[in-house]
Short mmCIF file of C-alpha atoms in Angstrom, two decimals:
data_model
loop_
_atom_site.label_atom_id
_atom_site.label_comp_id
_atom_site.label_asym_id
_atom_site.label_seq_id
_atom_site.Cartn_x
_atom_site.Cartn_y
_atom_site.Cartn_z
CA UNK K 3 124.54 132.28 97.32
CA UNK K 4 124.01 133.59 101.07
CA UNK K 5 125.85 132.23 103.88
CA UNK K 6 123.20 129.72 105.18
CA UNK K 7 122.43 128.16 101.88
CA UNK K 8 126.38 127.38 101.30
CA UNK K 9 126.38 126.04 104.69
CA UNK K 10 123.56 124.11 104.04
CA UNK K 11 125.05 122.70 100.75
CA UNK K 12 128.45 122.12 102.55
CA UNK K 13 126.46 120.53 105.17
CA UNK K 14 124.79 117.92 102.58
CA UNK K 15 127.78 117.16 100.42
CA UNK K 16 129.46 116.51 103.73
CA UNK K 17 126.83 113.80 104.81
CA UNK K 18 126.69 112.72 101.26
CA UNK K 19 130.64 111.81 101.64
CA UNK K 20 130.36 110.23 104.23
CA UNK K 21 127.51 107.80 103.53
CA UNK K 22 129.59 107.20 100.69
CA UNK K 23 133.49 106.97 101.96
CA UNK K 24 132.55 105.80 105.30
CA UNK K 25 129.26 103.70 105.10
CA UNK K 26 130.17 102.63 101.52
CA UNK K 27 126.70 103.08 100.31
CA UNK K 28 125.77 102.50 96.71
CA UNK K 29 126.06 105.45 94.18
CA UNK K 30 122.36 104.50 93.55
CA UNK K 31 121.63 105.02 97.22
CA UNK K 32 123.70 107.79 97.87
CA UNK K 33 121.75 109.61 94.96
CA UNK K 34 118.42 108.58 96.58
CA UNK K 35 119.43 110.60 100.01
CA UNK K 36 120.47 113.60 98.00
CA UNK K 37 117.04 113.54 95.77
CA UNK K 38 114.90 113.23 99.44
CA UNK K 39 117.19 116.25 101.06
CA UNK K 40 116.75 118.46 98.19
CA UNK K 41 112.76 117.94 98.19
CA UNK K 42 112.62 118.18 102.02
CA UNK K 43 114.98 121.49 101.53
CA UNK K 44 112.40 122.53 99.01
CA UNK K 45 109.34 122.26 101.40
CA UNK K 46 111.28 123.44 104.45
CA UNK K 47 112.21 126.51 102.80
CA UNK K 48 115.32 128.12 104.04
CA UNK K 49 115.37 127.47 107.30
CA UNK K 50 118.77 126.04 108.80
CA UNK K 51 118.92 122.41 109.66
CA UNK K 52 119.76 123.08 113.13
CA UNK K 53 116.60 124.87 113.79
CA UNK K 54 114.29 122.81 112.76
CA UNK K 55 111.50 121.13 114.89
CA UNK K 56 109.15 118.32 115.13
CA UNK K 57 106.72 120.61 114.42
CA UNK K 58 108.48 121.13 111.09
CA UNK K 59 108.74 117.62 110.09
CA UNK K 60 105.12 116.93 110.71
CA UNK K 61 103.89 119.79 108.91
CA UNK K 62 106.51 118.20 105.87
CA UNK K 63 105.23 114.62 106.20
CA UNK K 64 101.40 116.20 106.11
CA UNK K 65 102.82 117.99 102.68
CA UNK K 66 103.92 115.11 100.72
CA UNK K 67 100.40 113.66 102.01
CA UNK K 68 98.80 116.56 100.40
CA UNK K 69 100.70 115.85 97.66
CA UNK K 70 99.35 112.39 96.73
CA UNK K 71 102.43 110.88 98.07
CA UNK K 72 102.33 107.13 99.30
CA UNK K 73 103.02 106.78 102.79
CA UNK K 74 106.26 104.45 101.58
CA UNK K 75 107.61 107.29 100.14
CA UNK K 76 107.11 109.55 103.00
CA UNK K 77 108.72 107.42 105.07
CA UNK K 78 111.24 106.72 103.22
CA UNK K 79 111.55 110.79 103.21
CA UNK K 80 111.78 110.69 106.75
CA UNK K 81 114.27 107.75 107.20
CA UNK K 82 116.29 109.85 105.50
CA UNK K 83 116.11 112.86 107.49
CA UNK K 84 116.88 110.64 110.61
CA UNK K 85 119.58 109.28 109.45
CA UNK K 86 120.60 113.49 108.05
CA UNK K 87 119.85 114.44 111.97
CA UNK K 88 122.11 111.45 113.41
CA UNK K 89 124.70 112.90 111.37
CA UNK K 90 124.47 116.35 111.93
CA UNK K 91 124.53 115.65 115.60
CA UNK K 92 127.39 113.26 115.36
CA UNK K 93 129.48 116.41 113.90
CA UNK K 94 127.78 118.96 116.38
CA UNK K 95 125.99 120.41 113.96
CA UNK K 96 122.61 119.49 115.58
CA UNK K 97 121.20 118.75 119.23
CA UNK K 98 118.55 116.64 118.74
CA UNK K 99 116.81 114.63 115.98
CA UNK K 100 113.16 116.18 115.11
CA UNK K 101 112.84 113.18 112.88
CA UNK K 102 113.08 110.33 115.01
CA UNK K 103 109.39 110.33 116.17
CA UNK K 104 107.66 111.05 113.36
CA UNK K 105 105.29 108.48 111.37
CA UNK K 106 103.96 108.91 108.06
CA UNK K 107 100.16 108.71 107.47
CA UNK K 108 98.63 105.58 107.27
CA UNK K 109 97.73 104.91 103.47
CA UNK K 110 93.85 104.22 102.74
CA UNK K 111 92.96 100.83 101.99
CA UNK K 112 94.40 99.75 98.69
CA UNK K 113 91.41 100.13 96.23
CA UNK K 114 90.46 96.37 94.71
CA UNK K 115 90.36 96.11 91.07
CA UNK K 116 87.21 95.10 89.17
CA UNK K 117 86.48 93.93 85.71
CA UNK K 118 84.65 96.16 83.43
CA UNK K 119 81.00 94.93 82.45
CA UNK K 120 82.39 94.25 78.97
CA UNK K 121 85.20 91.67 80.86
CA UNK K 122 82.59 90.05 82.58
CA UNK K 123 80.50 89.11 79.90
CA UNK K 124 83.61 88.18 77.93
CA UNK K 125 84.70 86.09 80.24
CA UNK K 126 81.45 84.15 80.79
CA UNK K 127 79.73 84.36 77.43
CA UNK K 128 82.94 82.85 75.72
CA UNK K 129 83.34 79.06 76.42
CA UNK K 130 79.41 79.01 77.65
CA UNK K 131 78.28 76.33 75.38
CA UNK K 132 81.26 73.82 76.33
CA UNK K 133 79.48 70.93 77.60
CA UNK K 134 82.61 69.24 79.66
CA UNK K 135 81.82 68.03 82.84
CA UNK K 136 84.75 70.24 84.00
CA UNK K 137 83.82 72.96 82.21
CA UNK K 138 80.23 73.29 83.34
CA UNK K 139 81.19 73.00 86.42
CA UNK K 140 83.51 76.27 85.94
CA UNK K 141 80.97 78.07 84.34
CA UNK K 142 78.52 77.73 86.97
CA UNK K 143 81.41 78.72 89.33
CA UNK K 144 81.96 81.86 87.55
CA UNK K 145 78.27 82.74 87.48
CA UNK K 146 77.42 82.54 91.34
CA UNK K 147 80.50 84.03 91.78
CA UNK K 148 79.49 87.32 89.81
CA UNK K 149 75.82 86.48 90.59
CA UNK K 150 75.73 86.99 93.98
CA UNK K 151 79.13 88.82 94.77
CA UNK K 152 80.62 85.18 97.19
CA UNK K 153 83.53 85.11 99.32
CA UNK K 154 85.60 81.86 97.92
CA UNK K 155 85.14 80.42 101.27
CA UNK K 156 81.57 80.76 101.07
CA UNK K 157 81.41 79.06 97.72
CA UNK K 158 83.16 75.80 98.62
CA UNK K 159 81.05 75.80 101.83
CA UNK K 160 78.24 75.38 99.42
CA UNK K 161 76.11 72.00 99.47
CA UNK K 162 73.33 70.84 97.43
CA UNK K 163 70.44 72.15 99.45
CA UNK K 164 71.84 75.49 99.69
CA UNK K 165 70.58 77.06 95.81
CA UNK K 166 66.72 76.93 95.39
CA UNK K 167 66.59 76.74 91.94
CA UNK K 168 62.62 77.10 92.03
CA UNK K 169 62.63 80.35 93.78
CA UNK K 170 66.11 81.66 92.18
CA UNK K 171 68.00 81.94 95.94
CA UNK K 172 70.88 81.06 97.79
CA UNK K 173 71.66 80.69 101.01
CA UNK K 174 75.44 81.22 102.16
CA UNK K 175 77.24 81.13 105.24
CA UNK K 176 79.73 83.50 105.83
CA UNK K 177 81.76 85.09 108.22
CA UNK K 178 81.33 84.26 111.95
CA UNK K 179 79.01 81.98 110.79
CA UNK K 180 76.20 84.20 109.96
CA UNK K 181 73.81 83.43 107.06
CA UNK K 182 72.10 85.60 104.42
CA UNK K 183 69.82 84.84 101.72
CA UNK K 184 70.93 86.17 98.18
CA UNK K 185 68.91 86.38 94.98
CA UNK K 186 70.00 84.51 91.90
CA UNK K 187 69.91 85.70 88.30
CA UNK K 188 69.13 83.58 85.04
CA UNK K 189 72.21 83.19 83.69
CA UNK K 190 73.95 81.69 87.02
CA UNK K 191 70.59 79.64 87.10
CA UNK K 192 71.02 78.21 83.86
CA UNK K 193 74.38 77.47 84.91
CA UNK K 194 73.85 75.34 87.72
CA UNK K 195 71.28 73.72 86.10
CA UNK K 196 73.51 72.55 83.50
CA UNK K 197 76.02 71.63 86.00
CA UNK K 198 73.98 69.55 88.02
CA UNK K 199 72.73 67.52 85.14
CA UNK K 200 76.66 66.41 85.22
CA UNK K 201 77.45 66.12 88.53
CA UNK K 202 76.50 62.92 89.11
CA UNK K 203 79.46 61.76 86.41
CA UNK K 204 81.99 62.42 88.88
CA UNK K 205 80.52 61.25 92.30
CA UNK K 206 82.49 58.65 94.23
CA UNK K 207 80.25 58.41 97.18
CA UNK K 208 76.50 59.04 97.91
CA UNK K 209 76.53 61.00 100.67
CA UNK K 210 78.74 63.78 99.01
CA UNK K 211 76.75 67.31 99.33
CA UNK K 212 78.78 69.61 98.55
CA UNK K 213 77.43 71.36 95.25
CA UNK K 214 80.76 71.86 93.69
CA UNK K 215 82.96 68.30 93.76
CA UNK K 216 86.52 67.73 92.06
CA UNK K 217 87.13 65.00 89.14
CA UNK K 218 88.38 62.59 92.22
CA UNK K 219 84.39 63.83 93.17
CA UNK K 220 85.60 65.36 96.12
CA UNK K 221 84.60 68.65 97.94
CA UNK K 222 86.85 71.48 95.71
CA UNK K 223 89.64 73.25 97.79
CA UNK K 224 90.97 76.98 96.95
CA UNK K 225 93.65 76.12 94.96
CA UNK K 226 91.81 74.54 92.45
CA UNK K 227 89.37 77.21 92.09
CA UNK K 228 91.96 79.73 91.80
CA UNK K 229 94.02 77.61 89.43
CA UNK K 230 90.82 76.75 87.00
CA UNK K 231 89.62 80.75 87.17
CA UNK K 232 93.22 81.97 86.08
CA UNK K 233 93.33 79.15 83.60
CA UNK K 234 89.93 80.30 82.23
CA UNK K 235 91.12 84.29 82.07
CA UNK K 236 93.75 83.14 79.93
CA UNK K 237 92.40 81.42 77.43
CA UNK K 238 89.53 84.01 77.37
CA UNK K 239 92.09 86.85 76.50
CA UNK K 240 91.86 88.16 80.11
CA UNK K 241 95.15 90.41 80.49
CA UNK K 242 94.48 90.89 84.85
CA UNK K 243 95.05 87.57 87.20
CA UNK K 244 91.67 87.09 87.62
CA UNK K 245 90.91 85.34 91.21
CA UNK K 246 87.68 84.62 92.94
CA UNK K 247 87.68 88.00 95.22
CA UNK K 248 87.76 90.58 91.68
CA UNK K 249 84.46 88.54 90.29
CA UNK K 250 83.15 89.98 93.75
CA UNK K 251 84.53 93.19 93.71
CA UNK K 252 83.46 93.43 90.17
CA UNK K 253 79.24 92.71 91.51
CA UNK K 254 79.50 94.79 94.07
CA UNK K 255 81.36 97.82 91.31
CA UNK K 256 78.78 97.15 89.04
CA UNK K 257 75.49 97.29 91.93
CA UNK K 258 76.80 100.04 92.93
CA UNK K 259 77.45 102.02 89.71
CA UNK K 260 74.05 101.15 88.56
CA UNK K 261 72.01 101.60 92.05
CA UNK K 262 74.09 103.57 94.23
CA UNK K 263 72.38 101.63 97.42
CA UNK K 264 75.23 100.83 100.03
CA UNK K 265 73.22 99.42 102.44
CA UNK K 266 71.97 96.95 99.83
CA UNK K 267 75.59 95.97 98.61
CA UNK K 268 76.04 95.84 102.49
CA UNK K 269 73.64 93.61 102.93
CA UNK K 270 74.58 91.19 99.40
CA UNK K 271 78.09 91.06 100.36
CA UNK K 272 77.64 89.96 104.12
CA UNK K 273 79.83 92.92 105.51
CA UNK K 274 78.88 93.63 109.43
CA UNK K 275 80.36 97.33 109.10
CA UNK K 276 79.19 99.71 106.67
CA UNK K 277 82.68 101.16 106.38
CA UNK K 278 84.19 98.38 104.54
CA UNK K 279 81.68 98.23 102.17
CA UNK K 280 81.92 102.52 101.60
CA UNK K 281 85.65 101.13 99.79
CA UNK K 282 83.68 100.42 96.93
CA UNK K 283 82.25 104.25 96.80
CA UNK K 284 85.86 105.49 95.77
CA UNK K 285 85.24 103.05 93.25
CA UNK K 286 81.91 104.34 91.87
CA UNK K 287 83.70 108.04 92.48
CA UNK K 288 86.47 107.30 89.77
CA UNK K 289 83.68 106.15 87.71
CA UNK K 290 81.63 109.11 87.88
CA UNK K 291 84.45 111.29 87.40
CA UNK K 292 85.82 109.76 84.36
CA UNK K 293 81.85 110.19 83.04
CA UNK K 294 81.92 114.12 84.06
CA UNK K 295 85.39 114.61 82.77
CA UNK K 296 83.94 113.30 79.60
CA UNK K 297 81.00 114.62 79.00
CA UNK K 298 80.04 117.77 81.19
CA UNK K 299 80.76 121.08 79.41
CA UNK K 300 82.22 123.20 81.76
CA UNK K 301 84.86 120.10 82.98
CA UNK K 302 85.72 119.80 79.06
CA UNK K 303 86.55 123.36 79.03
CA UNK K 304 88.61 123.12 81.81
CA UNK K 305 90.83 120.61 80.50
CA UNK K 306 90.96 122.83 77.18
CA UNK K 307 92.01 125.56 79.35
CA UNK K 308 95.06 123.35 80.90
CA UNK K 309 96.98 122.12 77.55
#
């Protein structure tokens, strides 16, 4: 071992004493600072603490970002190294801190999870022919839901006049109170249809239009939907808390897998930027890559090549 690197190891088992005689940090934690060090010594190379830059811890946070690494764990990384530099420059062993202004990169948007098709049907072919007040009601619920891809606000903002059941449309209000017209398939159809043939079982008043009402024949509120949907998943063998939002996610997966038009899916979901409807390509990217990594030749001869 050369000079420098038993300095450098000195150097860490010195901090790691102290964080835990002095600070009387957990073993647990203690361990965690030594596992970050050692990776940040790894990427650093051998370079000596003291001569180390900002430069240097940018070009190490952009790393562990290369590497797949959450941008929790880098900055967790770099935490660490702050508190390292504060040390180091509490013993003299340092002048400044290249770690105190350093950020990690902003994660992408968290990807939202979608049933397969084969969920979807499960879940709405299953329980179909219960003829419950309640549970038509549900069904139909479920069906516009997937149908036409809603927002669970713009669901219970529903009324009466809003489906056209003669010319299979709906017409929802969404955000900023802008409306769009959205086709309706057969099934959801057939759904509210059946629905509405109950629906007068559980009004209390006549001038209640909303299209979905409660037992009490009230307007529904966002609990109950989300209570009766996760209710449903689990007696449907669902593993995944299902909630309004993944039905959606789960039309727009599906459009997209099947027509790869994002202005359309724009345009269905009710999004004013582009951009947060081009979340769902990553989606339809893991799909096709599973389906090349399956099937194409040459990408199952790679694989062969990497056992």
């Amino acid at each position: 071992m050369d000079r420098d690197s038993h300095n450098t190891v000195q150097t860490v088992n010195a901090f790691l004493t102290h964080l835990a005689s002095e600070r009387r940090l957990s073993p647990h934690t203690v361990k965690s600072y030594q596992r970050d060090l050692s990776e940040a010594r790894t990427l650093l190379g051998s370079q000596p603490w003291d001569t180390l830059t900002v430069h240097d811890m940018r070009s190490l946070a952009a790393s562990l970002h290369r590497q797949g690494k959450s941008s929790k764990t880098i900055q967790r990384m770099l935490s660490t190294l702050r508190t390292f530099f504060r040390y180091l420059m509490r013993e003299g062993l340092a002048r400044d801190n290249p770690a105190m202004d350093i950020r990690a990169p902003k994660s992408g948007k968290r990807l939202p999870k979608a049933l397969d098709v084969d969920q979807v049907s499960h879940l709405l072919d299953v329980g179909a022919s219960n003829s419950e007040p309640l549970a038509l009601r549900d069904q139909a619920i479920m069906e516009l839901l997937y149908a036409c891809g809603l927002r669970l606000a713009e669901l219970l903002s529903l009324n009466l006049d809003s489906i056209d059941l003669h010319e299979s449309q709906l017409l929802v209000t969404g955000k900023g109170n802008k409306t769009r017209q959205l086709p309706v398939g057969k099934p959801a159809l057939t759904a509210v249809r059946r629905w509405l043939k109950v629906r007068p079982m559980l009004i209390k008043s006549s001038d209640q239009n909303a299209l979905f009402i409660s037992k009490n024949g009230r307007r529904l509120s966002p609990s109950s939907v989300q209570q009766r949907l996760k209710r449903h998943a689990l007696e449907r063998g669902l593993d995944d808390h299902l909630h309004p939002h993944k039905l959606r996610h789960s039309f727009a997966t599906h459009l997209l897998e099947s027509s790869g038009d994002l202005r359309a899916v724009q345009e269905l979901l009710g999004h004013a930027d582009l951009a947060t409807t081009q979340v769902y390509t990553h989606l339809d990217f893991q799909h096709l890559a599973q389906v090349y990594d399956g099937a194409h030749p040459r990408a199952q001869r790679r694989k062969d090549d990497d056992k």
